[in-house]
Coordinates of C-alpha atoms (C1' of nucleotides) and ligand atoms in Angstrom, one line a residue:
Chain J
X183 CA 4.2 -2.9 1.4
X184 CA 3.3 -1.0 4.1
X185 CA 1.1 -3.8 6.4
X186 CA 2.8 -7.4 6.1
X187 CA 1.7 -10.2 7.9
X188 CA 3.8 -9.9 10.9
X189 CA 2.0 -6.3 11.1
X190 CA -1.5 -7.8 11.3
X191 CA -0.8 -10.0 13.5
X192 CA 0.9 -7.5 15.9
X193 CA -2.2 -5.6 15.6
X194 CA -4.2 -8.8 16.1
X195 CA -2.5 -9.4 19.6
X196 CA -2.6 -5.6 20.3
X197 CA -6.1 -5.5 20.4
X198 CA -6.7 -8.9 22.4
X199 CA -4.6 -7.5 24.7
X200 CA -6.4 -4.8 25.1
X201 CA -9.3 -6.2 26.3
X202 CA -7.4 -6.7 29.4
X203 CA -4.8 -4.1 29.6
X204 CA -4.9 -0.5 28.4
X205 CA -1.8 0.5 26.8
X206 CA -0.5 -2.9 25.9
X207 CA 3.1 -3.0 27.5
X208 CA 6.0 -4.3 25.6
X209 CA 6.5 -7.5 27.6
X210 CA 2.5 -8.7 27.1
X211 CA 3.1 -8.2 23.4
X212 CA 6.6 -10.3 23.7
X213 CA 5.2 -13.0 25.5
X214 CA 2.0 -13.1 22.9
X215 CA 4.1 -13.4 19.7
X216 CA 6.7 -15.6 21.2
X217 CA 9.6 -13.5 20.1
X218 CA 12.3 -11.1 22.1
X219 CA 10.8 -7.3 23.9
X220 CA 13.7 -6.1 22.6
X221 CA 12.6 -6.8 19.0
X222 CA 9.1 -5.6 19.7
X223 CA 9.8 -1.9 20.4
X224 CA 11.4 -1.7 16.6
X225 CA 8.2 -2.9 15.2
X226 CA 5.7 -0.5 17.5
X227 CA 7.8 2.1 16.4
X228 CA 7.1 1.5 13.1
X229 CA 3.4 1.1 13.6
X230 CA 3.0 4.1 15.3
X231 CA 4.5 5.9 12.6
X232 CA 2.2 5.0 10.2
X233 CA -0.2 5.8 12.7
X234 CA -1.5 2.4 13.3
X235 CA -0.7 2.4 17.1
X236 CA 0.2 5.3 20.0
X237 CA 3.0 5.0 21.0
X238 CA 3.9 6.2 24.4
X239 CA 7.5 4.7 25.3
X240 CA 8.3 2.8 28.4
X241 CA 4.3 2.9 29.1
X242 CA 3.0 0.9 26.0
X243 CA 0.8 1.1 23.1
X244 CA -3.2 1.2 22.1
X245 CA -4.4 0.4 18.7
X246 CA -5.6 3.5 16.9
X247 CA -8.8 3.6 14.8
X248 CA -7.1 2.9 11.6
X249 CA -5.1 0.3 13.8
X250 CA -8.1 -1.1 15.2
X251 CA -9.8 -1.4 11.9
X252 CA -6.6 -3.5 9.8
X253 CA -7.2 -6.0 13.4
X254 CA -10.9 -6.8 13.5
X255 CA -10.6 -7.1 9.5
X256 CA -7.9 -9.4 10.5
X257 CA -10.1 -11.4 13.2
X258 CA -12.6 -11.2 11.0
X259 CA -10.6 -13.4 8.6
X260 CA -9.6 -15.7 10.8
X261 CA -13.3 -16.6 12.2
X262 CA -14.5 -16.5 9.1
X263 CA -12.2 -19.2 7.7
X264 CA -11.9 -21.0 10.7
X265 CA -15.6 -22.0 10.5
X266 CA -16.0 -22.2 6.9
X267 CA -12.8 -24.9 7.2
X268 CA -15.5 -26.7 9.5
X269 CA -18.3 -26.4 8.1
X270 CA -17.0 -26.7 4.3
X271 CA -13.8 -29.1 4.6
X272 CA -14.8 -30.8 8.0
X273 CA -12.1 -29.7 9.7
X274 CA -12.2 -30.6 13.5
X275 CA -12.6 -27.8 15.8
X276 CA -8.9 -28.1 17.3
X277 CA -7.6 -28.4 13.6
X278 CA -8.3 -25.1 12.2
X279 CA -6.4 -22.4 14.5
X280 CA -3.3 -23.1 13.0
X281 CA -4.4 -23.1 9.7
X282 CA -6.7 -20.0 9.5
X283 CA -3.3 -17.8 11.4
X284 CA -1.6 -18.2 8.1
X285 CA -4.7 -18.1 5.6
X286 CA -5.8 -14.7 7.9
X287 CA -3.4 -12.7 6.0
X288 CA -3.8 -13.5 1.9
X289 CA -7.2 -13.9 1.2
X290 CA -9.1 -11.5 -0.8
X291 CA -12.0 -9.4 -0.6
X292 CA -13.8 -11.2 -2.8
X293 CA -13.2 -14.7 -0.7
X294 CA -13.9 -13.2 2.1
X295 CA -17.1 -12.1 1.0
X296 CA -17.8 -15.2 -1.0
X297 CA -17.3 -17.4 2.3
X298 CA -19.6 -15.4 4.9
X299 CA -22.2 -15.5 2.3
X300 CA -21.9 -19.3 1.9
X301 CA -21.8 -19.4 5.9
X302 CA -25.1 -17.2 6.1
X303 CA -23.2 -14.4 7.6
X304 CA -22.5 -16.1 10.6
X305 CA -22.1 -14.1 14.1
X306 CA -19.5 -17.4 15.6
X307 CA -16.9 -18.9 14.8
X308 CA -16.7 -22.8 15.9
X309 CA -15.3 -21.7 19.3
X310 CA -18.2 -19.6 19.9
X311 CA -16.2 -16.3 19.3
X312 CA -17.5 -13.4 18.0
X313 CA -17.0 -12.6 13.9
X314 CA -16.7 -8.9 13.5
X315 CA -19.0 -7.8 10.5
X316 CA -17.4 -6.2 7.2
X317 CA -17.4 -2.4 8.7
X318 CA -15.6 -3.2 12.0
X319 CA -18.4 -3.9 14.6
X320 CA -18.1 -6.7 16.6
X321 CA -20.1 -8.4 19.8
X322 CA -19.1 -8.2 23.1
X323 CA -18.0 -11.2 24.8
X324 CA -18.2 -13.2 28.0
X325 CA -15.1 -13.2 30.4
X326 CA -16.6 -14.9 32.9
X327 CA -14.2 -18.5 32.9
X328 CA -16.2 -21.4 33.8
X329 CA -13.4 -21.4 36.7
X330 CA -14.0 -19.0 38.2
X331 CA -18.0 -20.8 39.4
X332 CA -19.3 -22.2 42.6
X333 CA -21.2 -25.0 43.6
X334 CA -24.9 -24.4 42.6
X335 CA -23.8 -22.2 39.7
X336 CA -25.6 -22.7 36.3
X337 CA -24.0 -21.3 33.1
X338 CA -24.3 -21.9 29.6
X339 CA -20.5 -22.0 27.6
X340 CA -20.4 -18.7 25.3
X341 CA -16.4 -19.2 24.0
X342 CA -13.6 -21.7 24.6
X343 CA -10.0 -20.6 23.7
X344 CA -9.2 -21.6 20.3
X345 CA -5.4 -21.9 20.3
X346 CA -4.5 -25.0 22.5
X347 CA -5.3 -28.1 20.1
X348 CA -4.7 -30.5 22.9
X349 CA -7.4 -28.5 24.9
X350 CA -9.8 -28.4 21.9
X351 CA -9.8 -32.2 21.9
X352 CA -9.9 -32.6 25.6
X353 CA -13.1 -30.4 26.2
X354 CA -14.4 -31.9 22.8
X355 CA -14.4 -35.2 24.9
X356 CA -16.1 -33.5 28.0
X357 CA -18.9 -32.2 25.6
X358 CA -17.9 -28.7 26.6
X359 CA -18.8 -27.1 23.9
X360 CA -20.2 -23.0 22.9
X361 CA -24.2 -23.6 24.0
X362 CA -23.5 -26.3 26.1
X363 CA -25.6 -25.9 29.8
X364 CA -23.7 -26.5 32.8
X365 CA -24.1 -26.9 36.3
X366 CA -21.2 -26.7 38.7
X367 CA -21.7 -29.8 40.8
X368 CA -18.7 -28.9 43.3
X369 CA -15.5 -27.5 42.7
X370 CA -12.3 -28.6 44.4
X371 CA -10.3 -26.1 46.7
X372 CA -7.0 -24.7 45.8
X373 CA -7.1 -24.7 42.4
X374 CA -8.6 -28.7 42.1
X375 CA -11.0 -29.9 39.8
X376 CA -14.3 -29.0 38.6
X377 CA -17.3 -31.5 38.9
X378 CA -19.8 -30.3 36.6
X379 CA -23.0 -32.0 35.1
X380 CA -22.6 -31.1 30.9
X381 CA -25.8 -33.0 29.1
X382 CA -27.1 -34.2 32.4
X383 CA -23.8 -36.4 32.5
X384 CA -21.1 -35.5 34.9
X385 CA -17.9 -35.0 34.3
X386 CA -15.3 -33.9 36.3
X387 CA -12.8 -30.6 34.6
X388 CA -8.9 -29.8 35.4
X389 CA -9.0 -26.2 36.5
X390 CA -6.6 -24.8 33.6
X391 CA -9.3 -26.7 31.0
X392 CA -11.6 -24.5 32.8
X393 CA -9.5 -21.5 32.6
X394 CA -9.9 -21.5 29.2
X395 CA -14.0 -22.0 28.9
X396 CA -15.7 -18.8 29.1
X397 CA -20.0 -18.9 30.1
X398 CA -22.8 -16.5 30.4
X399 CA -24.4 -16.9 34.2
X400 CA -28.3 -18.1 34.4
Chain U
X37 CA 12.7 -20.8 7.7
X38 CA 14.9 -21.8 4.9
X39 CA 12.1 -21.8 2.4
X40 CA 10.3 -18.7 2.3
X41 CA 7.1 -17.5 -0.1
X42 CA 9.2 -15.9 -2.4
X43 CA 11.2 -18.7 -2.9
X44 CA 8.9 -20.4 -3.6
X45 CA 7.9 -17.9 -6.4
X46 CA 11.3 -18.4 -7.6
X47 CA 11.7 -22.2 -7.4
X48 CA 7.7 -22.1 -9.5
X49 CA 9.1 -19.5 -11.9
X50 CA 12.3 -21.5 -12.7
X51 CA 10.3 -24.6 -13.2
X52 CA 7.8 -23.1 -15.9
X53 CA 10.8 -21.5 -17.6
X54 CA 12.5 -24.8 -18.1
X55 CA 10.6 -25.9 -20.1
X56 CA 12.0 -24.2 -23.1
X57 CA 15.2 -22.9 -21.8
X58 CA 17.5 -24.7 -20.3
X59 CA 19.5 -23.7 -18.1
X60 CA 17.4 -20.9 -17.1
X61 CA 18.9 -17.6 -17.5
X62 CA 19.2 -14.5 -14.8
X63 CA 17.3 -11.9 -17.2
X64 CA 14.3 -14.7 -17.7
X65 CA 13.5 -14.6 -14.4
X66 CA 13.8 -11.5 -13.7
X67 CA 11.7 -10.6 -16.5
X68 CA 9.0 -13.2 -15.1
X69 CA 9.5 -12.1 -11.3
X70 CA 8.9 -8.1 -12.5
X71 CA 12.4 -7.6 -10.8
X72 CA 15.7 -6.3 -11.3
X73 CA 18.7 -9.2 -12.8
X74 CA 21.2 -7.6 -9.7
X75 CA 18.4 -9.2 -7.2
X76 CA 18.0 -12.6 -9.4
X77 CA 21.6 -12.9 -8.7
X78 CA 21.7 -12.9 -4.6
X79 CA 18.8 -15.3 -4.3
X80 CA 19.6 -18.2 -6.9
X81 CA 22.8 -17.9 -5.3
X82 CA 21.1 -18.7 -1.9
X83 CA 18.9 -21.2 -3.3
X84 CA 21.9 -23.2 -5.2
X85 CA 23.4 -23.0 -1.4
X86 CA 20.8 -25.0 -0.2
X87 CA 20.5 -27.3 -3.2
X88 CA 17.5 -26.7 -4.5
X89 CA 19.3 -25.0 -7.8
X90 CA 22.6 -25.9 -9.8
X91 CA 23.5 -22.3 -10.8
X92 CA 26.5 -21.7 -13.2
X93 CA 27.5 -18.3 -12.7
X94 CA 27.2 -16.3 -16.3
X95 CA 25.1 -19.5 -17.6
X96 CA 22.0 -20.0 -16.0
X97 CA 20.4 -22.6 -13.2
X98 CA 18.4 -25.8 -13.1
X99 CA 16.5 -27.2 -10.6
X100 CA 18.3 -29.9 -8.6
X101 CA 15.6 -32.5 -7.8
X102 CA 14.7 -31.2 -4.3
X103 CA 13.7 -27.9 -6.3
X104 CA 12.2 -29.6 -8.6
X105 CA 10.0 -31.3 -5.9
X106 CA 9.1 -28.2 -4.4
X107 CA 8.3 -26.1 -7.4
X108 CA 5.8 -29.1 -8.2
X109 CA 4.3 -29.1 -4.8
X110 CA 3.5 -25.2 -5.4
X111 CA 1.9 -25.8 -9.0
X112 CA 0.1 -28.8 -7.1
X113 CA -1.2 -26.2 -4.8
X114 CA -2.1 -23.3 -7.4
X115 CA -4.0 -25.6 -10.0
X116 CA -6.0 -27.5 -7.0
X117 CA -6.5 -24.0 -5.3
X118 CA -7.6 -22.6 -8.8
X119 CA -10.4 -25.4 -9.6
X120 CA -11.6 -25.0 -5.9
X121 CA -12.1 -21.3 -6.3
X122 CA -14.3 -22.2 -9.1
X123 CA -15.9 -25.1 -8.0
X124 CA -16.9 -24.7 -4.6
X125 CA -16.9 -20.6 -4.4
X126 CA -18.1 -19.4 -7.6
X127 CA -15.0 -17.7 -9.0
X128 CA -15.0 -17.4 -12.8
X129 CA -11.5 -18.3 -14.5
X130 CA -9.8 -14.8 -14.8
X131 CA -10.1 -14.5 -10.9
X132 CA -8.5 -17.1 -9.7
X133 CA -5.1 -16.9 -10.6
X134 CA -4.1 -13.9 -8.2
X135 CA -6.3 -15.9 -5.3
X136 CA -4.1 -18.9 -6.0
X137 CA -0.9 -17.0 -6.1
X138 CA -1.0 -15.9 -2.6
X139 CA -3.0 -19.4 -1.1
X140 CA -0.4 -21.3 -2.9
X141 CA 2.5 -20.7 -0.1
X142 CA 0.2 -21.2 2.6
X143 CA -2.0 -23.9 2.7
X144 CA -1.4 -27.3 4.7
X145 CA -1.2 -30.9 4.0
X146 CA -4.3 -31.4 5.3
X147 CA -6.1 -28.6 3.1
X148 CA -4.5 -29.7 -0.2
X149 CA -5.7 -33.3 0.2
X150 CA -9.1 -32.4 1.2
X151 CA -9.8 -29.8 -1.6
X152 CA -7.9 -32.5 -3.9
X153 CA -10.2 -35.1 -2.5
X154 CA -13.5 -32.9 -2.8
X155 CA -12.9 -32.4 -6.4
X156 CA -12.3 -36.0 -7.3
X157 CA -8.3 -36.0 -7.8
X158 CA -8.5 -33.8 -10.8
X159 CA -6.1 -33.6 -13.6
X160 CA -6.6 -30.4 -15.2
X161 CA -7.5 -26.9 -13.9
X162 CA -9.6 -24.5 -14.9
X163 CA -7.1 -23.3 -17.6
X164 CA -6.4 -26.9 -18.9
X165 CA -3.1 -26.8 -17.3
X166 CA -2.2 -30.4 -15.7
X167 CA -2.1 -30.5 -11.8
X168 CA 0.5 -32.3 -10.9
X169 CA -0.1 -35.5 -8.1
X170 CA 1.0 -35.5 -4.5
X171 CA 4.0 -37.2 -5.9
X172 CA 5.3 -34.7 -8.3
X173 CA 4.1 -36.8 -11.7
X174 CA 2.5 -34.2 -14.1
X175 CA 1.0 -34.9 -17.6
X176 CA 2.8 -33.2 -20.6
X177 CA 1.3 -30.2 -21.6
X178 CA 0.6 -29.1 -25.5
X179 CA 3.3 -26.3 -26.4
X180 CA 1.4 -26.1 -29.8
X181 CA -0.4 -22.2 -29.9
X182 CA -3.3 -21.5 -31.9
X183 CA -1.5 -18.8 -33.4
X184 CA 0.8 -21.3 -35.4
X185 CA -1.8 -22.8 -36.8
X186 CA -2.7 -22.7 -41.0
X187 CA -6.7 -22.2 -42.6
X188 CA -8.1 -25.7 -42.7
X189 CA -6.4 -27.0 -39.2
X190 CA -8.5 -28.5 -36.9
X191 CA -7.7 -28.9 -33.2
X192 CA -8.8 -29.1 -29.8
X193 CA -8.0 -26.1 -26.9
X194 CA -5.8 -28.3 -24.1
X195 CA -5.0 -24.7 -21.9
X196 CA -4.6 -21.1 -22.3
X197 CA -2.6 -18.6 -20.1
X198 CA -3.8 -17.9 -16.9
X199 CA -1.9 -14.9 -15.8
X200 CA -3.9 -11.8 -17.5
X201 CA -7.6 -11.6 -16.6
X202 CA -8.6 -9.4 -19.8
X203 CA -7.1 -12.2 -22.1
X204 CA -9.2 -15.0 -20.3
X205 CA -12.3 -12.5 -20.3
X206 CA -11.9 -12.3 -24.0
X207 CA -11.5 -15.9 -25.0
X208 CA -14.6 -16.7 -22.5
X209 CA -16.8 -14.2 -24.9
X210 CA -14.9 -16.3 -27.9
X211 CA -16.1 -19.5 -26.4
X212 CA -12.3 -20.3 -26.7
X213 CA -12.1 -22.9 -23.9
X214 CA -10.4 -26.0 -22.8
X215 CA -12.0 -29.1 -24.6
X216 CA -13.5 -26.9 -27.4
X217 CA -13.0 -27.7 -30.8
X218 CA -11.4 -25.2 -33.7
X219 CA -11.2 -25.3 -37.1
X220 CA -9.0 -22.8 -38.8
X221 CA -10.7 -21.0 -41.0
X222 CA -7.9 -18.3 -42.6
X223 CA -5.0 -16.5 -41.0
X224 CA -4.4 -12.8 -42.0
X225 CA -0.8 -12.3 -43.0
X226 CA 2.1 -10.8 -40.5
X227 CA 0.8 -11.4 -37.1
X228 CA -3.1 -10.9 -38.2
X229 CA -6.0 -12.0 -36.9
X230 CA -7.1 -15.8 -36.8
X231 CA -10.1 -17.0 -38.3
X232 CA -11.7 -19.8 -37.1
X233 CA -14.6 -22.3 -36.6
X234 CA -15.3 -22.8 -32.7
X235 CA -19.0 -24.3 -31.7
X236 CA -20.4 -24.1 -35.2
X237 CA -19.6 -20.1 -35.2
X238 CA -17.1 -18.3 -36.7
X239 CA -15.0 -16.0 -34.7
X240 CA -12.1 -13.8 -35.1
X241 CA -9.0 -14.1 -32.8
X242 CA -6.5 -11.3 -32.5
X243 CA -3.1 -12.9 -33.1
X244 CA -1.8 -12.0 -29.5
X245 CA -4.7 -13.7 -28.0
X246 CA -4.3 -16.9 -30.2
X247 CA -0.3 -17.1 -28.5
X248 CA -2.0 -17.4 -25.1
X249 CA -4.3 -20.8 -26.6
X250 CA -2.8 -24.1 -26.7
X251 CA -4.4 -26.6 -28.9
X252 CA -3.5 -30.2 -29.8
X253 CA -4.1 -30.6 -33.4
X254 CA -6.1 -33.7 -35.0
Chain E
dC115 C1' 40.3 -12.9 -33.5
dG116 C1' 39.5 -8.2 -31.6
dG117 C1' 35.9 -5.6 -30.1
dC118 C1' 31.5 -4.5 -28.4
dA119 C1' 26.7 -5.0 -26.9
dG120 C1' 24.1 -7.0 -23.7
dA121 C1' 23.9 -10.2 -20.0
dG122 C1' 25.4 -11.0 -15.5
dT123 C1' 27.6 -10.0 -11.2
dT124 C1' 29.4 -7.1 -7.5
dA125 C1' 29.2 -3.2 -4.5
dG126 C1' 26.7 -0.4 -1.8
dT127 C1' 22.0 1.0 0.1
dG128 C1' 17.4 0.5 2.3
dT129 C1' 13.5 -1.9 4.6
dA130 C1' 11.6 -5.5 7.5
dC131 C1' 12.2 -8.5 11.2
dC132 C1' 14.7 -11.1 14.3
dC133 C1' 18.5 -11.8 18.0
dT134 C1' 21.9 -10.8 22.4
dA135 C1' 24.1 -7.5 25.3
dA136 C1' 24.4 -3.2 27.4
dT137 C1' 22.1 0.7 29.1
dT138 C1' 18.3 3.5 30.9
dC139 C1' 13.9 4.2 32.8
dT140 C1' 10.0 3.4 36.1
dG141 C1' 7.4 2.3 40.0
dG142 C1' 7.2 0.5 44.3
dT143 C1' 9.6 -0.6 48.7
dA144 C1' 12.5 0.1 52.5
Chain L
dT20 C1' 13.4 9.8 49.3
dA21 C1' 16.9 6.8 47.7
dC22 C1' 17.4 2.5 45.7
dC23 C1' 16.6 -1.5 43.0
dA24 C1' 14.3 -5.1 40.3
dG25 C1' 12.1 -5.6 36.3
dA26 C1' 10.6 -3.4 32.1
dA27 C1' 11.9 -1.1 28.2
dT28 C1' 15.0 0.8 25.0
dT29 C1' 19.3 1.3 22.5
dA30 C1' 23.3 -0.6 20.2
dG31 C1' 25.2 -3.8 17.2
dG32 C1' 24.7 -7.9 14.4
dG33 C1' 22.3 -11.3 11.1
dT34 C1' 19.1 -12.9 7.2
dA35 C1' 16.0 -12.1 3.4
dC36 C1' 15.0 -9.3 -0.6
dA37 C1' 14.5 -5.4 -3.1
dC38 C1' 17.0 -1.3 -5.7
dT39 C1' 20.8 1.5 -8.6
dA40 C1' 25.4 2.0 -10.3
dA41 C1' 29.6 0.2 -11.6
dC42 C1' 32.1 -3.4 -13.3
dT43 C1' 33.1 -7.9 -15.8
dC44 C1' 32.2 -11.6 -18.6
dT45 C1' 30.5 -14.0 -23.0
dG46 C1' 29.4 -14.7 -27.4
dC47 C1' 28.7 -13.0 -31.7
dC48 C1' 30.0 -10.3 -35.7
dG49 C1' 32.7 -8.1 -38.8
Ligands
MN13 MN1 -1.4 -14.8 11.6
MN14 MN1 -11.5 -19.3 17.0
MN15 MN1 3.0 -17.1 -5.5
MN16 MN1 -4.2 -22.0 -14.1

DNA sequence: CGGCAGAGTTAGTGTACCCTAATTCTGGTA
DNA sequence: TACCAGAATTAGGGTACACTAACTCTGCCG
């Protein structure tokens, strides 16, 4: 077998990566899967020999197009499932990460098909990222952390990061949620809390919580 | 991790083929595993070091309790996964074994109770074959084939083989299903085909087919 | 009860990941 | 520009499973 599941998710963190750093360095891609650099450069290697990645030692790697495609099929997967483990099995939001990462990898064609159609197609998964459709296309997204506002701002929350279950459940609480409006109230200096007003309640936000909820300006 | 998929595969394997060989030996699973006896060898070895197998070398292993447990767990998972597959997405019975053989070794707690749940606690899968409870208590299972059968039997179809697709797709157009009723009608000599009474029509088993039906007779 | 066929194991190889330790490269700073 | 810290790679080792080829054991049969 030529793609196993520690593959796709290599490629999975190579292009998230990407998005902010272009070629993905050794160290970023270390740090992401939790294991040793040293054990990373044997698996680019390989990757780039079956043409999956470029490969450009000691300066780091970008996905090829064939590489590109096995990692949005792969995100595509784990979206999918992720909401249909909501919607279908009701799942909370903070419970399905950890399930969908292993899930990602075996289902078929046919499942995956079966589920979007049962979903409607759906463009979000319930952390308000994007699902890339069948043939690889898949919608920008906000980058914009809810941080990184001032007083006055107004914003409404396009994506929260999906892997933190303690987060999940904290900004579940807060009613910070994908759609939610916001209006930054104040904002603490040197990296204090957020005061917001979410649903015309205030609430006040610890600035990592924050780091990790992305909005689209008014 | 001590426990991989493929030992699972194993431990599932060893399980089914204990019921009519016991102990189990090094070619059987092989055989049942599509592998080579020199690679049986290595892993029950491995898997009796971590007492999940008795092996006696040149004999043949058993499960040890603890394997026993496990290789339960994993039928728990494949019949529940199986049913689900039909239930909630549609799937006809030859497609759902290969689904189930990769969901099997990754699914959580949490997902078998609430597909187990969502179906009612069920006792049989699609195929008839017992699904055995959270605790590892599973029903006997008819070991009786249609193919053994004489002209003026009747009996009921408990299961049939789940592995080949083209097998199921054939006894689906025969009405040959789990629950339905058969009367033997005449049995051509040497391995022939079956004749036989199912729904109020006659029908015409080949003799390879009628191996993969289990029936309990009246 | 000796011999032999087939079953099973051992030996040696290869791939896929992982690790630690040692070495080399790179890019920025003095 | 020479140096150095940090980044990256290489070297060497380990586990998990596969394979083929060679050897050994077992049980049956004459
Ligand atoms: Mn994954
Ligand atoms: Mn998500
Ligand atoms: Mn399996
Ligand atoms: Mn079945």
């Amino acid at each position: 077998m030529l793609i196993t599941q520690e593959r796709e998710d290599y490629l999975k963190i190579i292009y998230k990566l990407q998005q902010s750093e272009s070629p993905v360095r050794t160290n970023s891609i270390a740090r992401a899967m939790g294991i040793e650099p040293a054990s990373v450069t044997g698996v680019i290697k390989k990757l780039s020999e079956i043409k999956l990645l470029d490969y450009r030692p000691y300066k780091g790697v970008t996905l090829t197009p064939a590489g590109e495609k096995v990692a949005l099929e792969v995100i595509r997967h784990h979206r999918l499932i992720e909401l249909y483990l909501v919607e279908a099995l009701g799942y909370s939001w903070d419970e399905v990460h950890d399930e969908a990462e292993h899930l990602e990898h075996v289902v078929s064609d046919r499942f995956e098909d079966r589920i979007a159609e049962m979903l409607g197609h759906p463009e979000l998964d319930p952390h308000g990222e994007p699902i890339p459709t069948k043939d690889g296309v898949i919608a920008e997204t906000s980058t914009q952390a809810l941080s990184s506002l001032s007083a006055g701002d107004r914003a409404v929350i396009s994506r929260v990061e999906d892997e933190d279950g303690d987060l999940l459940r904290y900004l579940a609480q807060l009613n910070l949620r994908p759609g939610a409006s916001v209006e930054v109230l104040s904002v603490e200096p040197y990296g204090g809390s957020i005061h917001v007003r979410v649903d015309g309640k205030s609430e006040t936000v610890g600035q990592e919580a924050a780091d990790g909820v992305f909005v689209d300006l008014e």
